[in-house]
Short mmCIF file of C-alpha atoms in Angstrom, two decimals:
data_model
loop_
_atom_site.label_atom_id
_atom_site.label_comp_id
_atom_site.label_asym_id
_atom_site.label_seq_id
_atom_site.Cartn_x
_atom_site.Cartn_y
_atom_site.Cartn_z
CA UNK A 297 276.02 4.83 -37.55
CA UNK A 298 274.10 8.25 -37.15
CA UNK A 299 270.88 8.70 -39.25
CA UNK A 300 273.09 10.78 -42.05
CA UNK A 301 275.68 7.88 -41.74
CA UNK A 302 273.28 5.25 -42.25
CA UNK A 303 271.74 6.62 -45.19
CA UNK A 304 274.89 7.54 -47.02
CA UNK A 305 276.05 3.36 -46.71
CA UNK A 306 272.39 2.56 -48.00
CA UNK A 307 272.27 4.85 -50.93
CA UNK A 308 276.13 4.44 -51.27
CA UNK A 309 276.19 0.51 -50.95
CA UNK A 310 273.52 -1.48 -49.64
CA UNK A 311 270.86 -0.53 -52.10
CA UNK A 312 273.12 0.70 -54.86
CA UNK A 313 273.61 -1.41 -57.45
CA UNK A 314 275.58 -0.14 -60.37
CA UNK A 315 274.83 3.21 -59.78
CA UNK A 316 271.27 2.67 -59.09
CA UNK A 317 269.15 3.51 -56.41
CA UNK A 318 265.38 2.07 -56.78
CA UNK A 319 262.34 2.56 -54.72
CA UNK A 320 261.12 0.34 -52.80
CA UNK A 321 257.42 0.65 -53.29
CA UNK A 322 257.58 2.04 -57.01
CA UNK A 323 260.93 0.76 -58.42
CA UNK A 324 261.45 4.52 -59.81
CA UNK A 325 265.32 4.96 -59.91
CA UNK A 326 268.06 7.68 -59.42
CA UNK A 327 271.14 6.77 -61.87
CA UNK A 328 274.97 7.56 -61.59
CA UNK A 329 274.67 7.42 -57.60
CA UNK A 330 278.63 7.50 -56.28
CA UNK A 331 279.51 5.15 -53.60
CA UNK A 332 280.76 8.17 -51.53
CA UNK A 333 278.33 11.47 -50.10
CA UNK A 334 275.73 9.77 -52.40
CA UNK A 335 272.56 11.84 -50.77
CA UNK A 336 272.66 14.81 -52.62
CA UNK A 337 272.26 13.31 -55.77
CA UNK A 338 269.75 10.83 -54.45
CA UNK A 339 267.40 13.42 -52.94
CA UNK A 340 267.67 15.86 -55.78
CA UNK A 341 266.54 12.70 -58.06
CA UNK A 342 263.59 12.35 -56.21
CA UNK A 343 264.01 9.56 -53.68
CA UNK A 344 264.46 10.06 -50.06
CA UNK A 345 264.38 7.23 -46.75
CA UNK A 346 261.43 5.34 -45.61
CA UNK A 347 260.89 3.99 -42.54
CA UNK A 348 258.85 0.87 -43.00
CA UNK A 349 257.76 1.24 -39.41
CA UNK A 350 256.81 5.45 -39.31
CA UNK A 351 258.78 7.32 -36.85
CA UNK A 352 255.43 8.81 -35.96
CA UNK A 353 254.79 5.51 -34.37
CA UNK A 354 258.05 4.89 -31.95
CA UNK A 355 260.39 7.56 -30.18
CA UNK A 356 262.08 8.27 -33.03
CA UNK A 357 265.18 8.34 -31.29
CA UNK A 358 268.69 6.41 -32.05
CA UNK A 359 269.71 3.70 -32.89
CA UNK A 360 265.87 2.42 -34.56
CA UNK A 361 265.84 5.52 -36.62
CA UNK A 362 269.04 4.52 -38.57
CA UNK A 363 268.91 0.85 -38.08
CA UNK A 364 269.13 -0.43 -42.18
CA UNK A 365 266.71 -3.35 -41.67
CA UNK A 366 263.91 -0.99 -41.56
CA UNK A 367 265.07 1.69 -44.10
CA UNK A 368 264.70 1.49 -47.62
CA UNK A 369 265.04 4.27 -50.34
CA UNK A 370 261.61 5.67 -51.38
CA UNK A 371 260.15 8.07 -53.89
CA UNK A 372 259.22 11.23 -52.40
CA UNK A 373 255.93 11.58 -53.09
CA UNK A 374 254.77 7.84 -52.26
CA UNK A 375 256.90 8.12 -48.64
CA UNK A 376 254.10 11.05 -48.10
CA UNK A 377 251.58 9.21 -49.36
CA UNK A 378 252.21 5.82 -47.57
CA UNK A 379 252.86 8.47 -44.12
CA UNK A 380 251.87 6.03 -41.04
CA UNK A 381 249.42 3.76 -42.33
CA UNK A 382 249.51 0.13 -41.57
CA UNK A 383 249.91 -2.31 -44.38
CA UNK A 384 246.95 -4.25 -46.16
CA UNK A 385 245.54 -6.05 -48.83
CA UNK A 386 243.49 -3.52 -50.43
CA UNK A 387 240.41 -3.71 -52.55
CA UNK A 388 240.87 -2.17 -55.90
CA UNK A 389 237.86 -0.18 -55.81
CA UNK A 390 238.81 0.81 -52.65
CA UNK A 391 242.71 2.21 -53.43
CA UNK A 392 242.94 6.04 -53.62
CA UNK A 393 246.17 6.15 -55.69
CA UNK A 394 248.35 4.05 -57.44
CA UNK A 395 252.03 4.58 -58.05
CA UNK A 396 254.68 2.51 -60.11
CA UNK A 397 258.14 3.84 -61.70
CA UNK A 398 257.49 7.95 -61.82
CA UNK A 399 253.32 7.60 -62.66
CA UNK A 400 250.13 7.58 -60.18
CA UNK A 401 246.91 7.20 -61.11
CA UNK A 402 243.28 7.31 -59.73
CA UNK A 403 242.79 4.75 -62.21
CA UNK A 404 242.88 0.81 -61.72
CA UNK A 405 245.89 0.07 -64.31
CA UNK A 406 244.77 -2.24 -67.45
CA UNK A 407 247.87 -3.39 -67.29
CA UNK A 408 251.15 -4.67 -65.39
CA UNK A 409 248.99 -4.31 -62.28
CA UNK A 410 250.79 -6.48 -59.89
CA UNK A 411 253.94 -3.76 -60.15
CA UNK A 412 251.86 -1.31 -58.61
CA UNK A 413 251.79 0.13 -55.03
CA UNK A 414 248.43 1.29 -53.78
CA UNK A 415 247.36 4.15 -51.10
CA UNK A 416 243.77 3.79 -49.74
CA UNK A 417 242.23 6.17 -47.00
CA UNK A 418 243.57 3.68 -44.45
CA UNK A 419 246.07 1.31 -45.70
CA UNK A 420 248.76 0.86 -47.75
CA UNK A 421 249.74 -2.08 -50.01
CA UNK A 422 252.99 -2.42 -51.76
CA UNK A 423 253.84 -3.72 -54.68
CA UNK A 424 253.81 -7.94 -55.12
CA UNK A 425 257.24 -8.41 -55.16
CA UNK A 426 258.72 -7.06 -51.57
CA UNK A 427 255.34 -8.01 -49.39
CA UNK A 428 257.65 -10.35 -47.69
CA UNK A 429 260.55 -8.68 -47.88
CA UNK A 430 258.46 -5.76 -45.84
CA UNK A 431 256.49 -8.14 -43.67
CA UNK A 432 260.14 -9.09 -42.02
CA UNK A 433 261.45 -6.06 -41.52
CA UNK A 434 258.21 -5.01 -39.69
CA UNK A 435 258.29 -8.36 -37.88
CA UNK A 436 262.62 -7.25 -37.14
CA UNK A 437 261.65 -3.86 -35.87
CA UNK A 438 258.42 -5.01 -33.36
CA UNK A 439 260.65 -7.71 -32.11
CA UNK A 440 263.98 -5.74 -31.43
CA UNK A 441 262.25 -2.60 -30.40
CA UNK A 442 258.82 -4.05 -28.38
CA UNK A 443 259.47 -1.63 -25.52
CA UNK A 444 259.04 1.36 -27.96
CA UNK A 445 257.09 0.15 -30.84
CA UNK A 446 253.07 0.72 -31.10
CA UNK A 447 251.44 -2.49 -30.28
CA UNK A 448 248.19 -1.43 -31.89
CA UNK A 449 249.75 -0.63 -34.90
CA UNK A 450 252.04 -4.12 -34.73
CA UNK A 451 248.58 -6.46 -34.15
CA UNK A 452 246.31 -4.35 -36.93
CA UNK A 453 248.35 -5.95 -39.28
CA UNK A 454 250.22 -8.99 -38.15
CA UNK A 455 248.21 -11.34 -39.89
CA UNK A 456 248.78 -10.34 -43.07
CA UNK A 457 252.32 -9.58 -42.42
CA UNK A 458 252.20 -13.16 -41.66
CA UNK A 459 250.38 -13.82 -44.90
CA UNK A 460 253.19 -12.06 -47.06
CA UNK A 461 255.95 -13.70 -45.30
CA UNK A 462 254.66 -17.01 -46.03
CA UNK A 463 253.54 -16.21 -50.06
CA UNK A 464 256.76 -14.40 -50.72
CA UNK A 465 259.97 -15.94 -49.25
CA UNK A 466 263.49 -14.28 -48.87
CA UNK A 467 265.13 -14.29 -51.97
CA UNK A 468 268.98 -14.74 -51.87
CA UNK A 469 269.44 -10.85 -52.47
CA UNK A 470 267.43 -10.16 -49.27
CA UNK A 471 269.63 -12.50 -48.05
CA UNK A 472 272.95 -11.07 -48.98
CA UNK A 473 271.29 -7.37 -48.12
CA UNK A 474 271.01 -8.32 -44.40
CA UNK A 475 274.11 -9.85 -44.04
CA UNK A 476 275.41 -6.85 -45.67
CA UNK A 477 273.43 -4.27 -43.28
CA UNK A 478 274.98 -6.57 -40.54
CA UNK A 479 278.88 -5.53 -41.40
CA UNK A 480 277.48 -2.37 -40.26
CA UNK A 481 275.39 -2.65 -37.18
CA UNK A 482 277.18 -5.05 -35.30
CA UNK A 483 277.34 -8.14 -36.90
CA UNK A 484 273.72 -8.94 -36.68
CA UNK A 485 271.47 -9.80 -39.06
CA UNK A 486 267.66 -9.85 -39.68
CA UNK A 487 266.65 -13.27 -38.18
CA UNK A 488 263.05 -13.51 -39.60
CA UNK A 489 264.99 -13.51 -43.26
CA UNK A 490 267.59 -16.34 -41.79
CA UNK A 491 265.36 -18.44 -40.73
CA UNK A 492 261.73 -19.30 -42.36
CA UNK A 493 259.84 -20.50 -39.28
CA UNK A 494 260.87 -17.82 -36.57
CA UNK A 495 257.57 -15.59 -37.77
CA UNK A 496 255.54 -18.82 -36.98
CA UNK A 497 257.62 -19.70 -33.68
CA UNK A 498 257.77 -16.40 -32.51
CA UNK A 499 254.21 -15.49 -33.32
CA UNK A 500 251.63 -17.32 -33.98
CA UNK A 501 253.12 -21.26 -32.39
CA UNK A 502 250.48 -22.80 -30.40
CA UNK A 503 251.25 -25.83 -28.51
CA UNK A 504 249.67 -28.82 -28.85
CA UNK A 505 246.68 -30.19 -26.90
CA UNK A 506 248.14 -32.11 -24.70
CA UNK A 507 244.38 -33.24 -23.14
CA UNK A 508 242.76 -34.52 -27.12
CA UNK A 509 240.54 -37.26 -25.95
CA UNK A 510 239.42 -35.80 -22.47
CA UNK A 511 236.21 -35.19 -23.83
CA UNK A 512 234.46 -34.76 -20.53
CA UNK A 513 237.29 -33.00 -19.06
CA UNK A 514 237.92 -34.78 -16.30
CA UNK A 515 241.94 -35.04 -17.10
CA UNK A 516 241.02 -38.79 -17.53
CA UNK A 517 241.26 -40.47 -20.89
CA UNK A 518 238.81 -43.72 -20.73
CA UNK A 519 235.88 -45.60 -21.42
CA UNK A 520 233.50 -43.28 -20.22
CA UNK A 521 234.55 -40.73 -22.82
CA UNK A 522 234.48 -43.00 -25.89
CA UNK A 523 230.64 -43.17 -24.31
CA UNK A 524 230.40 -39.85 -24.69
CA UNK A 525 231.56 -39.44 -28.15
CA UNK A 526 229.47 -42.30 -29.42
CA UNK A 527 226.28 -40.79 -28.32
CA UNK A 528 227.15 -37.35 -29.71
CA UNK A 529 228.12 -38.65 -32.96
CA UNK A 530 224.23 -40.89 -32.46
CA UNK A 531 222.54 -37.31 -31.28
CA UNK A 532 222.15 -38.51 -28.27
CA UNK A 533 224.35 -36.37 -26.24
CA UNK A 534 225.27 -32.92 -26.88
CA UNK A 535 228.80 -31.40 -26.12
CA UNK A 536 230.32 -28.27 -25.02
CA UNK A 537 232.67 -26.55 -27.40
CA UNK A 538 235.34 -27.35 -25.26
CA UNK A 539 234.71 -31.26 -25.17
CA UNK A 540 233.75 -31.07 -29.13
CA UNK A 541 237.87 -29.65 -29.36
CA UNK A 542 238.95 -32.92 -27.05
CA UNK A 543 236.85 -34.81 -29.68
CA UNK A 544 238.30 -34.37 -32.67
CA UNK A 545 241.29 -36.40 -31.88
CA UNK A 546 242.54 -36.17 -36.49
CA UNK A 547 242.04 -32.38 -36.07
CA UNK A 548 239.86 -32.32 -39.28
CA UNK A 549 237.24 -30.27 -38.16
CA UNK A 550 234.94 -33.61 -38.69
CA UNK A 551 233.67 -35.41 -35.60
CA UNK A 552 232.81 -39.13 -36.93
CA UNK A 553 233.70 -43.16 -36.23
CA UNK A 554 237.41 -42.24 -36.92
CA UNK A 555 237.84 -40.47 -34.04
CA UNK A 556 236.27 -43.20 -32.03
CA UNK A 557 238.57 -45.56 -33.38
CA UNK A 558 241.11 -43.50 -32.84
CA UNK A 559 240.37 -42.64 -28.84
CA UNK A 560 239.83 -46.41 -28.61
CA UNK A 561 243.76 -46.98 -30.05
CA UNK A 562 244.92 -44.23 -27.07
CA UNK A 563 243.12 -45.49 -24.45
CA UNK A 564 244.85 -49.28 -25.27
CA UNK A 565 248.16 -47.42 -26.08
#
């Protein structure tokens, strides 16, 4: 689809429900929105297309700009507002503006705050309800499009991406949306919504240490290291950071007789 195309199937189907068009960020909404050369009516109304990953900050260039699993409609005035900045948590006494339905304030709201999207110097946070909905898509776009995505951009906020992905999982409509988008763009969907752990697996997976008891990291496993962690746990013996990670053999942080009984149990295993 061209950029025009892909926009009139959003507007016109994927995000149009009943009629309606809503904002992603702000849930403001355009009403009696035809299936068919629906942008007119959706731009006069006040909404236009985000990007969730800024043009500014790839080539701009087909087919990312009108790929669907990064687009969502957008009120005018927050898309400006919201420009390039990364996405964060942002302290309330910190947020410049905040926008929900057709109002934004320089106020903190008394009341339905978590509806909100806010717009601080260098952030922006949307609203509760699509964090992970938004985390994905960013995850999608950095994923398919490495070799012309901004990495500094991508790692300033992949944390709390990851955060948002975790606290708020797909629903079944972001579900049904992708596999929707994916009747369009060749059959292929957004895998971080598909499949929970493919954030984790793709991203942030470590694998285990294989060397947990080689506390003097000699790539031997034996008597001589329960030695050493006796006499560190006694204050006899310091370790090195390194050894103190071989050490704790129940990863809980706690170095103590467990772990001796448990390097004891590998040794004899």
């Amino acid at each position: 689809l061209s950029y025009n195309g892909a926009r009139d199937v959003m507007y016109g189907y994927i995000d149009n429900e009943n009629g309606i068009v809503s904002c992603i960020y702000t849930e403001f909404s355009v009403d009696n929105v035809p299936n068919t050369n629906p942008r007119p009516i959706v731009h006069d109304g006040g909404l236009d297309c985000e990007h969730l990953w800024p043009q500014s900050l790839y080539d701009g260039d087909e087919p990312t700009k009108s790929d669907m699993h990064i687009l969502r409609p957008c009120k005018d005035n927050v898309n400006s507002a919201r420009g390039n900045k990364p996405f964060n948590e942002i302290n309330d006494s910190q947020t410049n503006t905040w926008y929900w339905l057709n109002m934004q304030s320089s106020n903190i709201p008394t009341s339905n705050i978590q509806e909100y999207s806010e717009s601080g110097s260098s952030y922006f946070e949307p609203r509760e309800d699509v964090k992970g909905d938004i985390a994905r898509s960013m995850f999608y776009f950095y994923t398919m499009y490495t070799n012309v995505a901004n990495d500094n951009f991508f790692n300033t906020q992949k944390e709390t991406l990851y955060q948002w992905h975790l606290e708020d999982p797909a629903s079944q409509l972001e579900i049904d949306r992708t596999w929707e988008i994916a009747t369009y763009q060749n059959n292929l969907p957004n895998p971080f919504i598909l499949d929970y752990t493919l954030v984790n697996r793709a991203y942030f997976y470590s694998e285990p240490n294989s060397n947990v008891g080689d506390i003097n990291l000699d790539s031997l496993i034996n008597v001589v290291d329960v030695v050493l962690l006796v006499n560190y746990i006694l204050g006899i013996d310091t370790l090195s950071e390194d050894s103190i990670q071989q050490a704790d053999l129940d990863n809980n942080n706690i170095i103590n007789i467990i772990d001796v009984v448990a390097l004891i149990n590998l040794i004899l295993n």
